[in-house]
Tab-separated table of C-alpha atoms and ligand atoms in Angstrom:
chain	number	residue	atom	x	y	z
U	1	MET	CA	-74.890	-9.422	51.560
U	2	THR	CA	-73.383	-8.241	54.738
U	3	ASP	CA	-71.245	-10.075	57.339
U	4	ALA	CA	-74.114	-9.759	59.651
U	5	ASP	CA	-76.579	-11.146	57.060
U	6	LEU	CA	-74.429	-13.809	56.192
U	7	ARG	CA	-74.325	-14.911	59.765
U	8	GLU	CA	-77.986	-14.316	60.333
U	9	ALA	CA	-78.604	-17.001	57.032
U	10	ARG	CA	-75.605	-19.709	58.684
U	11	GLU	CA	-77.882	-19.345	62.095
U	12	ARG	CA	-80.873	-20.380	60.078
U	13	MET	CA	-79.170	-22.993	58.282
U	14	VAL	CA	-77.775	-24.667	61.286
U	15	GLU	CA	-81.670	-24.328	63.180
U	16	GLY	CA	-82.776	-25.837	59.648
U	17	LEU	CA	-80.719	-28.957	59.860
U	18	VAL	CA	-81.377	-29.181	63.697
U	19	SER	CA	-85.079	-28.645	63.651
U	20	GLY	CA	-85.239	-31.181	60.593
U	21	GLY	CA	-83.525	-33.802	62.345
U	22	ARG	CA	-80.364	-34.103	60.005
U	23	ILE	CA	-78.283	-32.937	63.261
U	24	SER	CA	-78.618	-34.069	67.177
U	25	ASP	CA	-75.261	-33.127	68.402
U	26	GLU	CA	-74.943	-30.449	69.509
U	27	ARG	CA	-71.134	-29.832	69.090
U	28	VAL	CA	-71.643	-30.380	65.630
U	29	ALA	CA	-74.697	-27.857	65.350
U	30	ASP	CA	-71.691	-25.069	67.193
U	31	ALA	CA	-68.942	-26.563	64.480
U	32	LEU	CA	-71.335	-25.718	61.682
U	33	ARG	CA	-72.596	-22.479	63.319
U	34	ALA	CA	-68.794	-21.505	63.227
U	35	VAL	CA	-67.242	-22.268	59.747
U	36	PRO	CA	-68.022	-19.579	57.318
U	37	ARG	CA	-69.065	-21.624	54.631
U	38	HIS	CA	-69.114	-18.374	52.173
U	39	ALA	CA	-65.943	-18.076	52.485
U	40	PHE	CA	-65.314	-21.712	50.619
U	41	VAL	CA	-67.742	-20.679	47.639
U	42	PRO	CA	-66.837	-19.060	44.445
U	43	GLU	CA	-67.234	-15.014	45.109
U	44	GLY	CA	-70.370	-15.580	42.802
U	45	LYS	CA	-72.139	-17.553	45.062
U	46	ARG	CA	-71.566	-16.373	48.346
U	47	ASP	CA	-75.500	-15.238	48.470
U	48	ALA	CA	-76.382	-19.173	47.881
U	49	ALA	CA	-73.352	-20.199	50.400
U	50	TYR	CA	-76.174	-20.960	53.309
U	51	ALA	CA	-78.778	-22.558	51.347
U	52	ASP	CA	-78.569	-26.464	52.216
U	53	ARG	CA	-77.146	-27.814	48.902
U	54	PRO	CA	-74.046	-28.709	46.788
U	55	LEU	CA	-72.650	-25.987	44.651
U	56	PRO	CA	-69.861	-26.082	41.817
U	57	ILE	CA	-66.274	-25.170	42.940
U	58	GLY	CA	-64.882	-25.518	39.117
U	59	ASP	CA	-63.017	-28.584	37.762
U	60	GLY	CA	-66.560	-30.663	37.617
U	61	GLN	CA	-65.760	-30.991	41.495
U	62	THR	CA	-68.665	-29.636	44.587
U	63	ILE	CA	-68.790	-28.474	47.912
U	64	SER	CA	-70.778	-31.076	49.623
U	65	ALA	CA	-74.334	-29.733	50.856
U	66	PRO	CA	-74.135	-29.031	54.877
U	67	HIS	CA	-76.244	-31.744	55.778
U	68	MET	CA	-73.987	-33.980	54.408
U	69	VAL	CA	-71.780	-32.783	56.182
U	70	ALA	CA	-73.635	-32.511	59.427
U	71	VAL	CA	-74.407	-36.465	58.582
U	72	MET	CA	-70.774	-37.824	58.285
U	73	ALA	CA	-69.637	-35.557	61.210
U	74	GLU	CA	-72.258	-36.948	63.595
U	75	LEU	CA	-71.416	-40.223	62.230
U	76	LEU	CA	-67.274	-40.076	62.255
U	77	ASP	CA	-68.083	-39.075	66.496
U	78	VAL	CA	-64.488	-37.631	66.863
U	79	ASP	CA	-63.008	-36.564	70.064
U	80	ALA	CA	-60.931	-33.588	70.878
U	81	GLY	CA	-57.448	-34.450	69.209
U	82	ASP	CA	-58.005	-37.602	67.274
U	83	ARG	CA	-56.448	-37.599	64.391
U	84	VAL	CA	-57.957	-37.808	60.905
U	85	LEU	CA	-57.965	-38.652	57.636
U	86	GLU	CA	-59.930	-37.222	54.592
U	87	ILE	CA	-59.772	-37.650	51.178
U	88	GLY	CA	-61.205	-35.332	48.736
U	89	THR	CA	-60.696	-31.535	50.485
U	90	GLY	CA	-62.338	-30.122	47.603
U	91	CYS	CA	-62.703	-26.570	48.543
U	92	GLY	CA	-61.832	-27.541	52.475
U	93	TYR	CA	-65.129	-26.667	54.108
U	94	HIS	CA	-65.760	-30.359	55.360
U	95	ALA	CA	-62.077	-30.351	56.544
U	96	ALA	CA	-62.932	-27.063	58.602
U	97	VAL	CA	-65.873	-28.179	60.185
U	98	THR	CA	-64.017	-31.363	60.955
U	99	ALA	CA	-60.641	-29.174	62.911
U	100	GLU	CA	-63.796	-27.537	64.583
U	101	LEU	CA	-64.181	-30.487	66.368
U	102	GLY	CA	-61.006	-30.573	67.544
U	103	ALA	CA	-59.854	-33.271	65.556
U	104	GLU	CA	-56.165	-32.824	63.877
U	105	VAL	CA	-56.996	-33.035	60.454
U	106	TYR	CA	-55.010	-34.661	57.400
U	107	SER	CA	-56.253	-33.889	53.861
U	108	ILE	CA	-55.405	-35.375	50.335
U	109	GLU	CA	-56.935	-34.022	47.618
U	110	PHE	CA	-56.377	-35.054	44.158
U	111	GLU	CA	-56.741	-31.739	41.806
U	112	PRO	CA	-53.561	-29.517	42.159
U	113	ARG	CA	-55.486	-26.335	41.986
U	114	LEU	CA	-58.015	-27.331	44.521
U	115	ALA	CA	-55.447	-28.788	46.968
U	116	ARG	CA	-53.843	-25.462	46.415
U	117	GLU	CA	-56.724	-22.797	46.872
U	118	ALA	CA	-57.792	-25.069	49.574
U	119	ARG	CA	-54.447	-25.222	52.109
U	120	GLU	CA	-54.257	-21.258	51.351
U	121	ARG	CA	-57.972	-20.615	52.540
U	122	LEU	CA	-57.729	-22.773	55.522
U	123	ASP	CA	-54.733	-20.870	56.303
U	124	ARG	CA	-55.805	-17.849	56.242
U	125	LEU	CA	-59.161	-19.021	57.862
U	126	GLY	CA	-56.534	-20.204	60.705
U	127	TYR	CA	-57.282	-23.614	60.216
U	128	ASP	CA	-55.239	-26.742	61.790
U	129	VAL	CA	-55.656	-28.748	58.460
U	130	ARG	CA	-52.839	-30.499	56.611
U	131	VAL	CA	-53.517	-30.596	52.896
U	132	ARG	CA	-51.444	-32.547	50.517
U	133	GLU	CA	-52.305	-33.111	46.661
U	134	GLY	CA	-51.918	-36.881	45.630
U	135	ASP	CA	-53.862	-39.707	45.036
U	136	GLY	CA	-56.448	-40.614	48.376
U	137	HIS	CA	-55.912	-44.696	47.583
U	138	GLU	CA	-52.083	-44.216	48.805
U	139	GLY	CA	-53.448	-42.550	52.323
U	140	TRP	CA	-50.947	-40.763	54.180
U	141	PRO	CA	-48.865	-43.490	56.094
U	142	GLU	CA	-46.134	-41.051	57.468
U	143	HIS	CA	-49.459	-39.307	60.320
U	144	ALA	CA	-50.979	-42.891	60.518
U	145	PRO	CA	-52.247	-44.802	62.554
U	146	TYR	CA	-55.852	-42.624	62.543
U	147	ASP	CA	-58.226	-42.769	64.531
U	148	ALA	CA	-60.605	-42.033	61.494
U	149	ALA	CA	-60.549	-41.885	58.113
U	150	TYR	CA	-63.199	-40.498	55.380
U	151	LEU	CA	-63.688	-40.052	51.751
U	152	THR	CA	-66.072	-37.009	50.583
U	153	CYS	CA	-65.802	-39.155	47.045
U	154	ALA	CA	-67.287	-42.218	46.049
U	155	ALA	CA	-64.953	-45.365	45.465
U	156	GLY	CA	-65.478	-48.806	44.662
U	157	GLU	CA	-64.639	-50.094	48.295
U	158	PHE	CA	-62.238	-49.056	50.835
U	159	PRO	CA	-58.766	-48.103	49.420
U	160	GLU	CA	-56.745	-50.404	51.336
U	161	ALA	CA	-54.032	-48.176	52.660
U	162	VAL	CA	-56.537	-46.530	54.075
U	163	VAL	CA	-57.979	-49.523	55.617
U	164	GLU	CA	-54.633	-50.015	57.085
U	165	GLN	CA	-53.658	-46.961	58.730
U	166	VAL	CA	-56.563	-46.480	60.628
U	167	ARG	CA	-56.347	-48.080	63.984
U	168	PRO	CA	-58.174	-51.040	65.633
U	169	GLY	CA	-61.643	-49.618	66.629
U	170	GLY	CA	-61.866	-46.478	64.908
U	171	THR	CA	-63.874	-45.472	61.950
U	172	LEU	CA	-64.013	-45.357	58.274
U	173	LEU	CA	-66.843	-43.659	56.181
U	174	ALA	CA	-67.650	-43.445	52.719
U	175	PRO	CA	-69.703	-43.275	49.408
U	176	LEU	CA	-69.387	-46.863	48.604
U	177	SER	CA	-70.791	-47.372	44.794
U	178	ASP	CA	-71.856	-50.469	43.451
U	179	GLY	CA	-72.543	-49.534	39.760
U	180	VAL	CA	-76.209	-48.750	40.290
U	181	GLY	CA	-75.847	-46.002	43.349
U	182	GLN	CA	-73.840	-45.201	46.065
U	183	THR	CA	-74.208	-45.799	50.011
U	184	LEU	CA	-72.875	-43.959	52.733
U	185	VAL	CA	-71.335	-47.355	54.599
U	186	GLU	CA	-69.504	-46.846	58.501
U	187	ALA	CA	-66.566	-49.485	59.118
U	188	THR	CA	-64.716	-50.075	62.060
U	189	PRO	CA	-61.739	-52.397	61.290
U	190	ARG	CA	-61.151	-55.180	63.705
U	191	ALA	CA	-57.976	-56.289	65.347
U	192	ASP	CA	-57.784	-58.964	62.291
U	193	GLY	CA	-57.819	-56.941	59.918
U	194	SER	CA	-61.890	-57.356	59.235
U	195	LEU	CA	-64.207	-54.909	58.773
U	196	ASP	CA	-67.261	-54.703	60.688
U	197	ARG	CA	-69.803	-52.955	58.251
U	198	GLU	CA	-72.574	-50.599	58.724
U	199	SER	CA	-75.006	-49.312	55.647
U	200	HIS	CA	-76.721	-45.498	56.180
U	201	GLY	CA	-79.159	-44.985	53.071
U	202	GLY	CA	-78.213	-43.627	49.526
U	203	VAL	CA	-76.126	-40.576	48.633
U	204	ARG	CA	-74.509	-38.832	46.087
U	205	PHE	CA	-70.726	-37.853	45.684
U	206	VAL	CA	-68.773	-37.448	42.596
U	207	GLU	CA	-66.512	-40.327	41.873
U	208	MET	CA	-62.435	-40.883	43.193
U	209	ARG	CA	-60.352	-40.326	40.252
U	210	GLY	CA	-56.931	-42.292	40.092
U	211	GLY	CA	-55.622	-45.286	41.529
B	301	LIG	N1	-64.503	-32.393	51.407
B	301	LIG	C1	-65.647	-30.637	49.736
B	301	LIG	C2	-66.090	-31.759	49.052
B	301	LIG	C3	-65.098	-32.141	47.696
B	301	LIG	S1	-65.809	-32.996	46.710
B	301	LIG	C4	-66.102	-30.718	50.697
B	301	LIG	O1	-66.096	-29.986	51.688
B	301	LIG	O2	-67.369	-29.659	50.274
B	301	LIG	C5	-64.637	-34.401	46.202
B	301	LIG	C6	-63.383	-34.505	46.027
B	301	LIG	O3	-62.412	-35.461	46.128
B	301	LIG	C7	-62.778	-33.238	44.644
B	301	LIG	O4	-62.248	-32.815	45.204
B	301	LIG	C8	-62.379	-34.576	44.032
B	301	LIG	O5	-61.186	-33.414	43.399
B	301	LIG	C9	-61.579	-34.970	45.487
B	301	LIG	N2	-61.035	-36.241	44.934
B	301	LIG	C10	-60.902	-37.446	43.403
B	301	LIG	N3	-60.267	-38.504	43.459
B	301	LIG	C11	-59.529	-38.076	44.334
B	301	LIG	C12	-58.738	-39.202	45.117
B	301	LIG	N4	-57.894	-40.134	44.451
B	301	LIG	N5	-57.520	-38.594	46.066
B	301	LIG	C13	-57.845	-37.527	46.255
B	301	LIG	N6	-59.182	-36.355	46.267
B	301	LIG	C14	-60.099	-37.091	45.487
């Protein structure tokens, strides 16, 4: 595919998400229009980069489907200048979308190869995203408090350290598993440390490792 073909395929993908009701926030649509998803998938899969589905990126991991990234971006509702923590960098696509929304992004990836490749890729594409190899269960205390934090891997519960690193009134978003399935859960830490929760339906993500 030529650059023009890729651009056109990307535009069609975004139009599909808008007309299908997956995106209602124009800023999210613009962010998906701006990020070259084909640069985040393995060479051999570039022609499939603008289909709305997840793709393998090696080591049993996947790049999330565009509609999932869009839904999460809408729920996270970041404003320019917000400080956002991401757990599960993967190939870096979701982080790039969050950065396009104007956020200062800090992202942690468990798998060393993915962390290294994502950091190089995001640098090369000019995204101001800080990537660290590590276990997201610990969060990234040096840059806390965050306005928002999200997981792109499924956990049993929001990791305690991550909850503590989000400011009261901020947003937490994660696929939470109950052993049977996963639900996308949004939560807001209250001043007393408890969480105000809202569920947003069934989802399917890779399981969080470590802990
Ligand atoms: N954000 C990616 C999707 C990543 S898939 C995208 O843009 O498409 C989920 C990622 O979470 C995988 O790369 C996996 O290695 C990572 N992961 C799993 N457990 C983790 C942990 N404890 N800490 C940080 N990353 C973790």
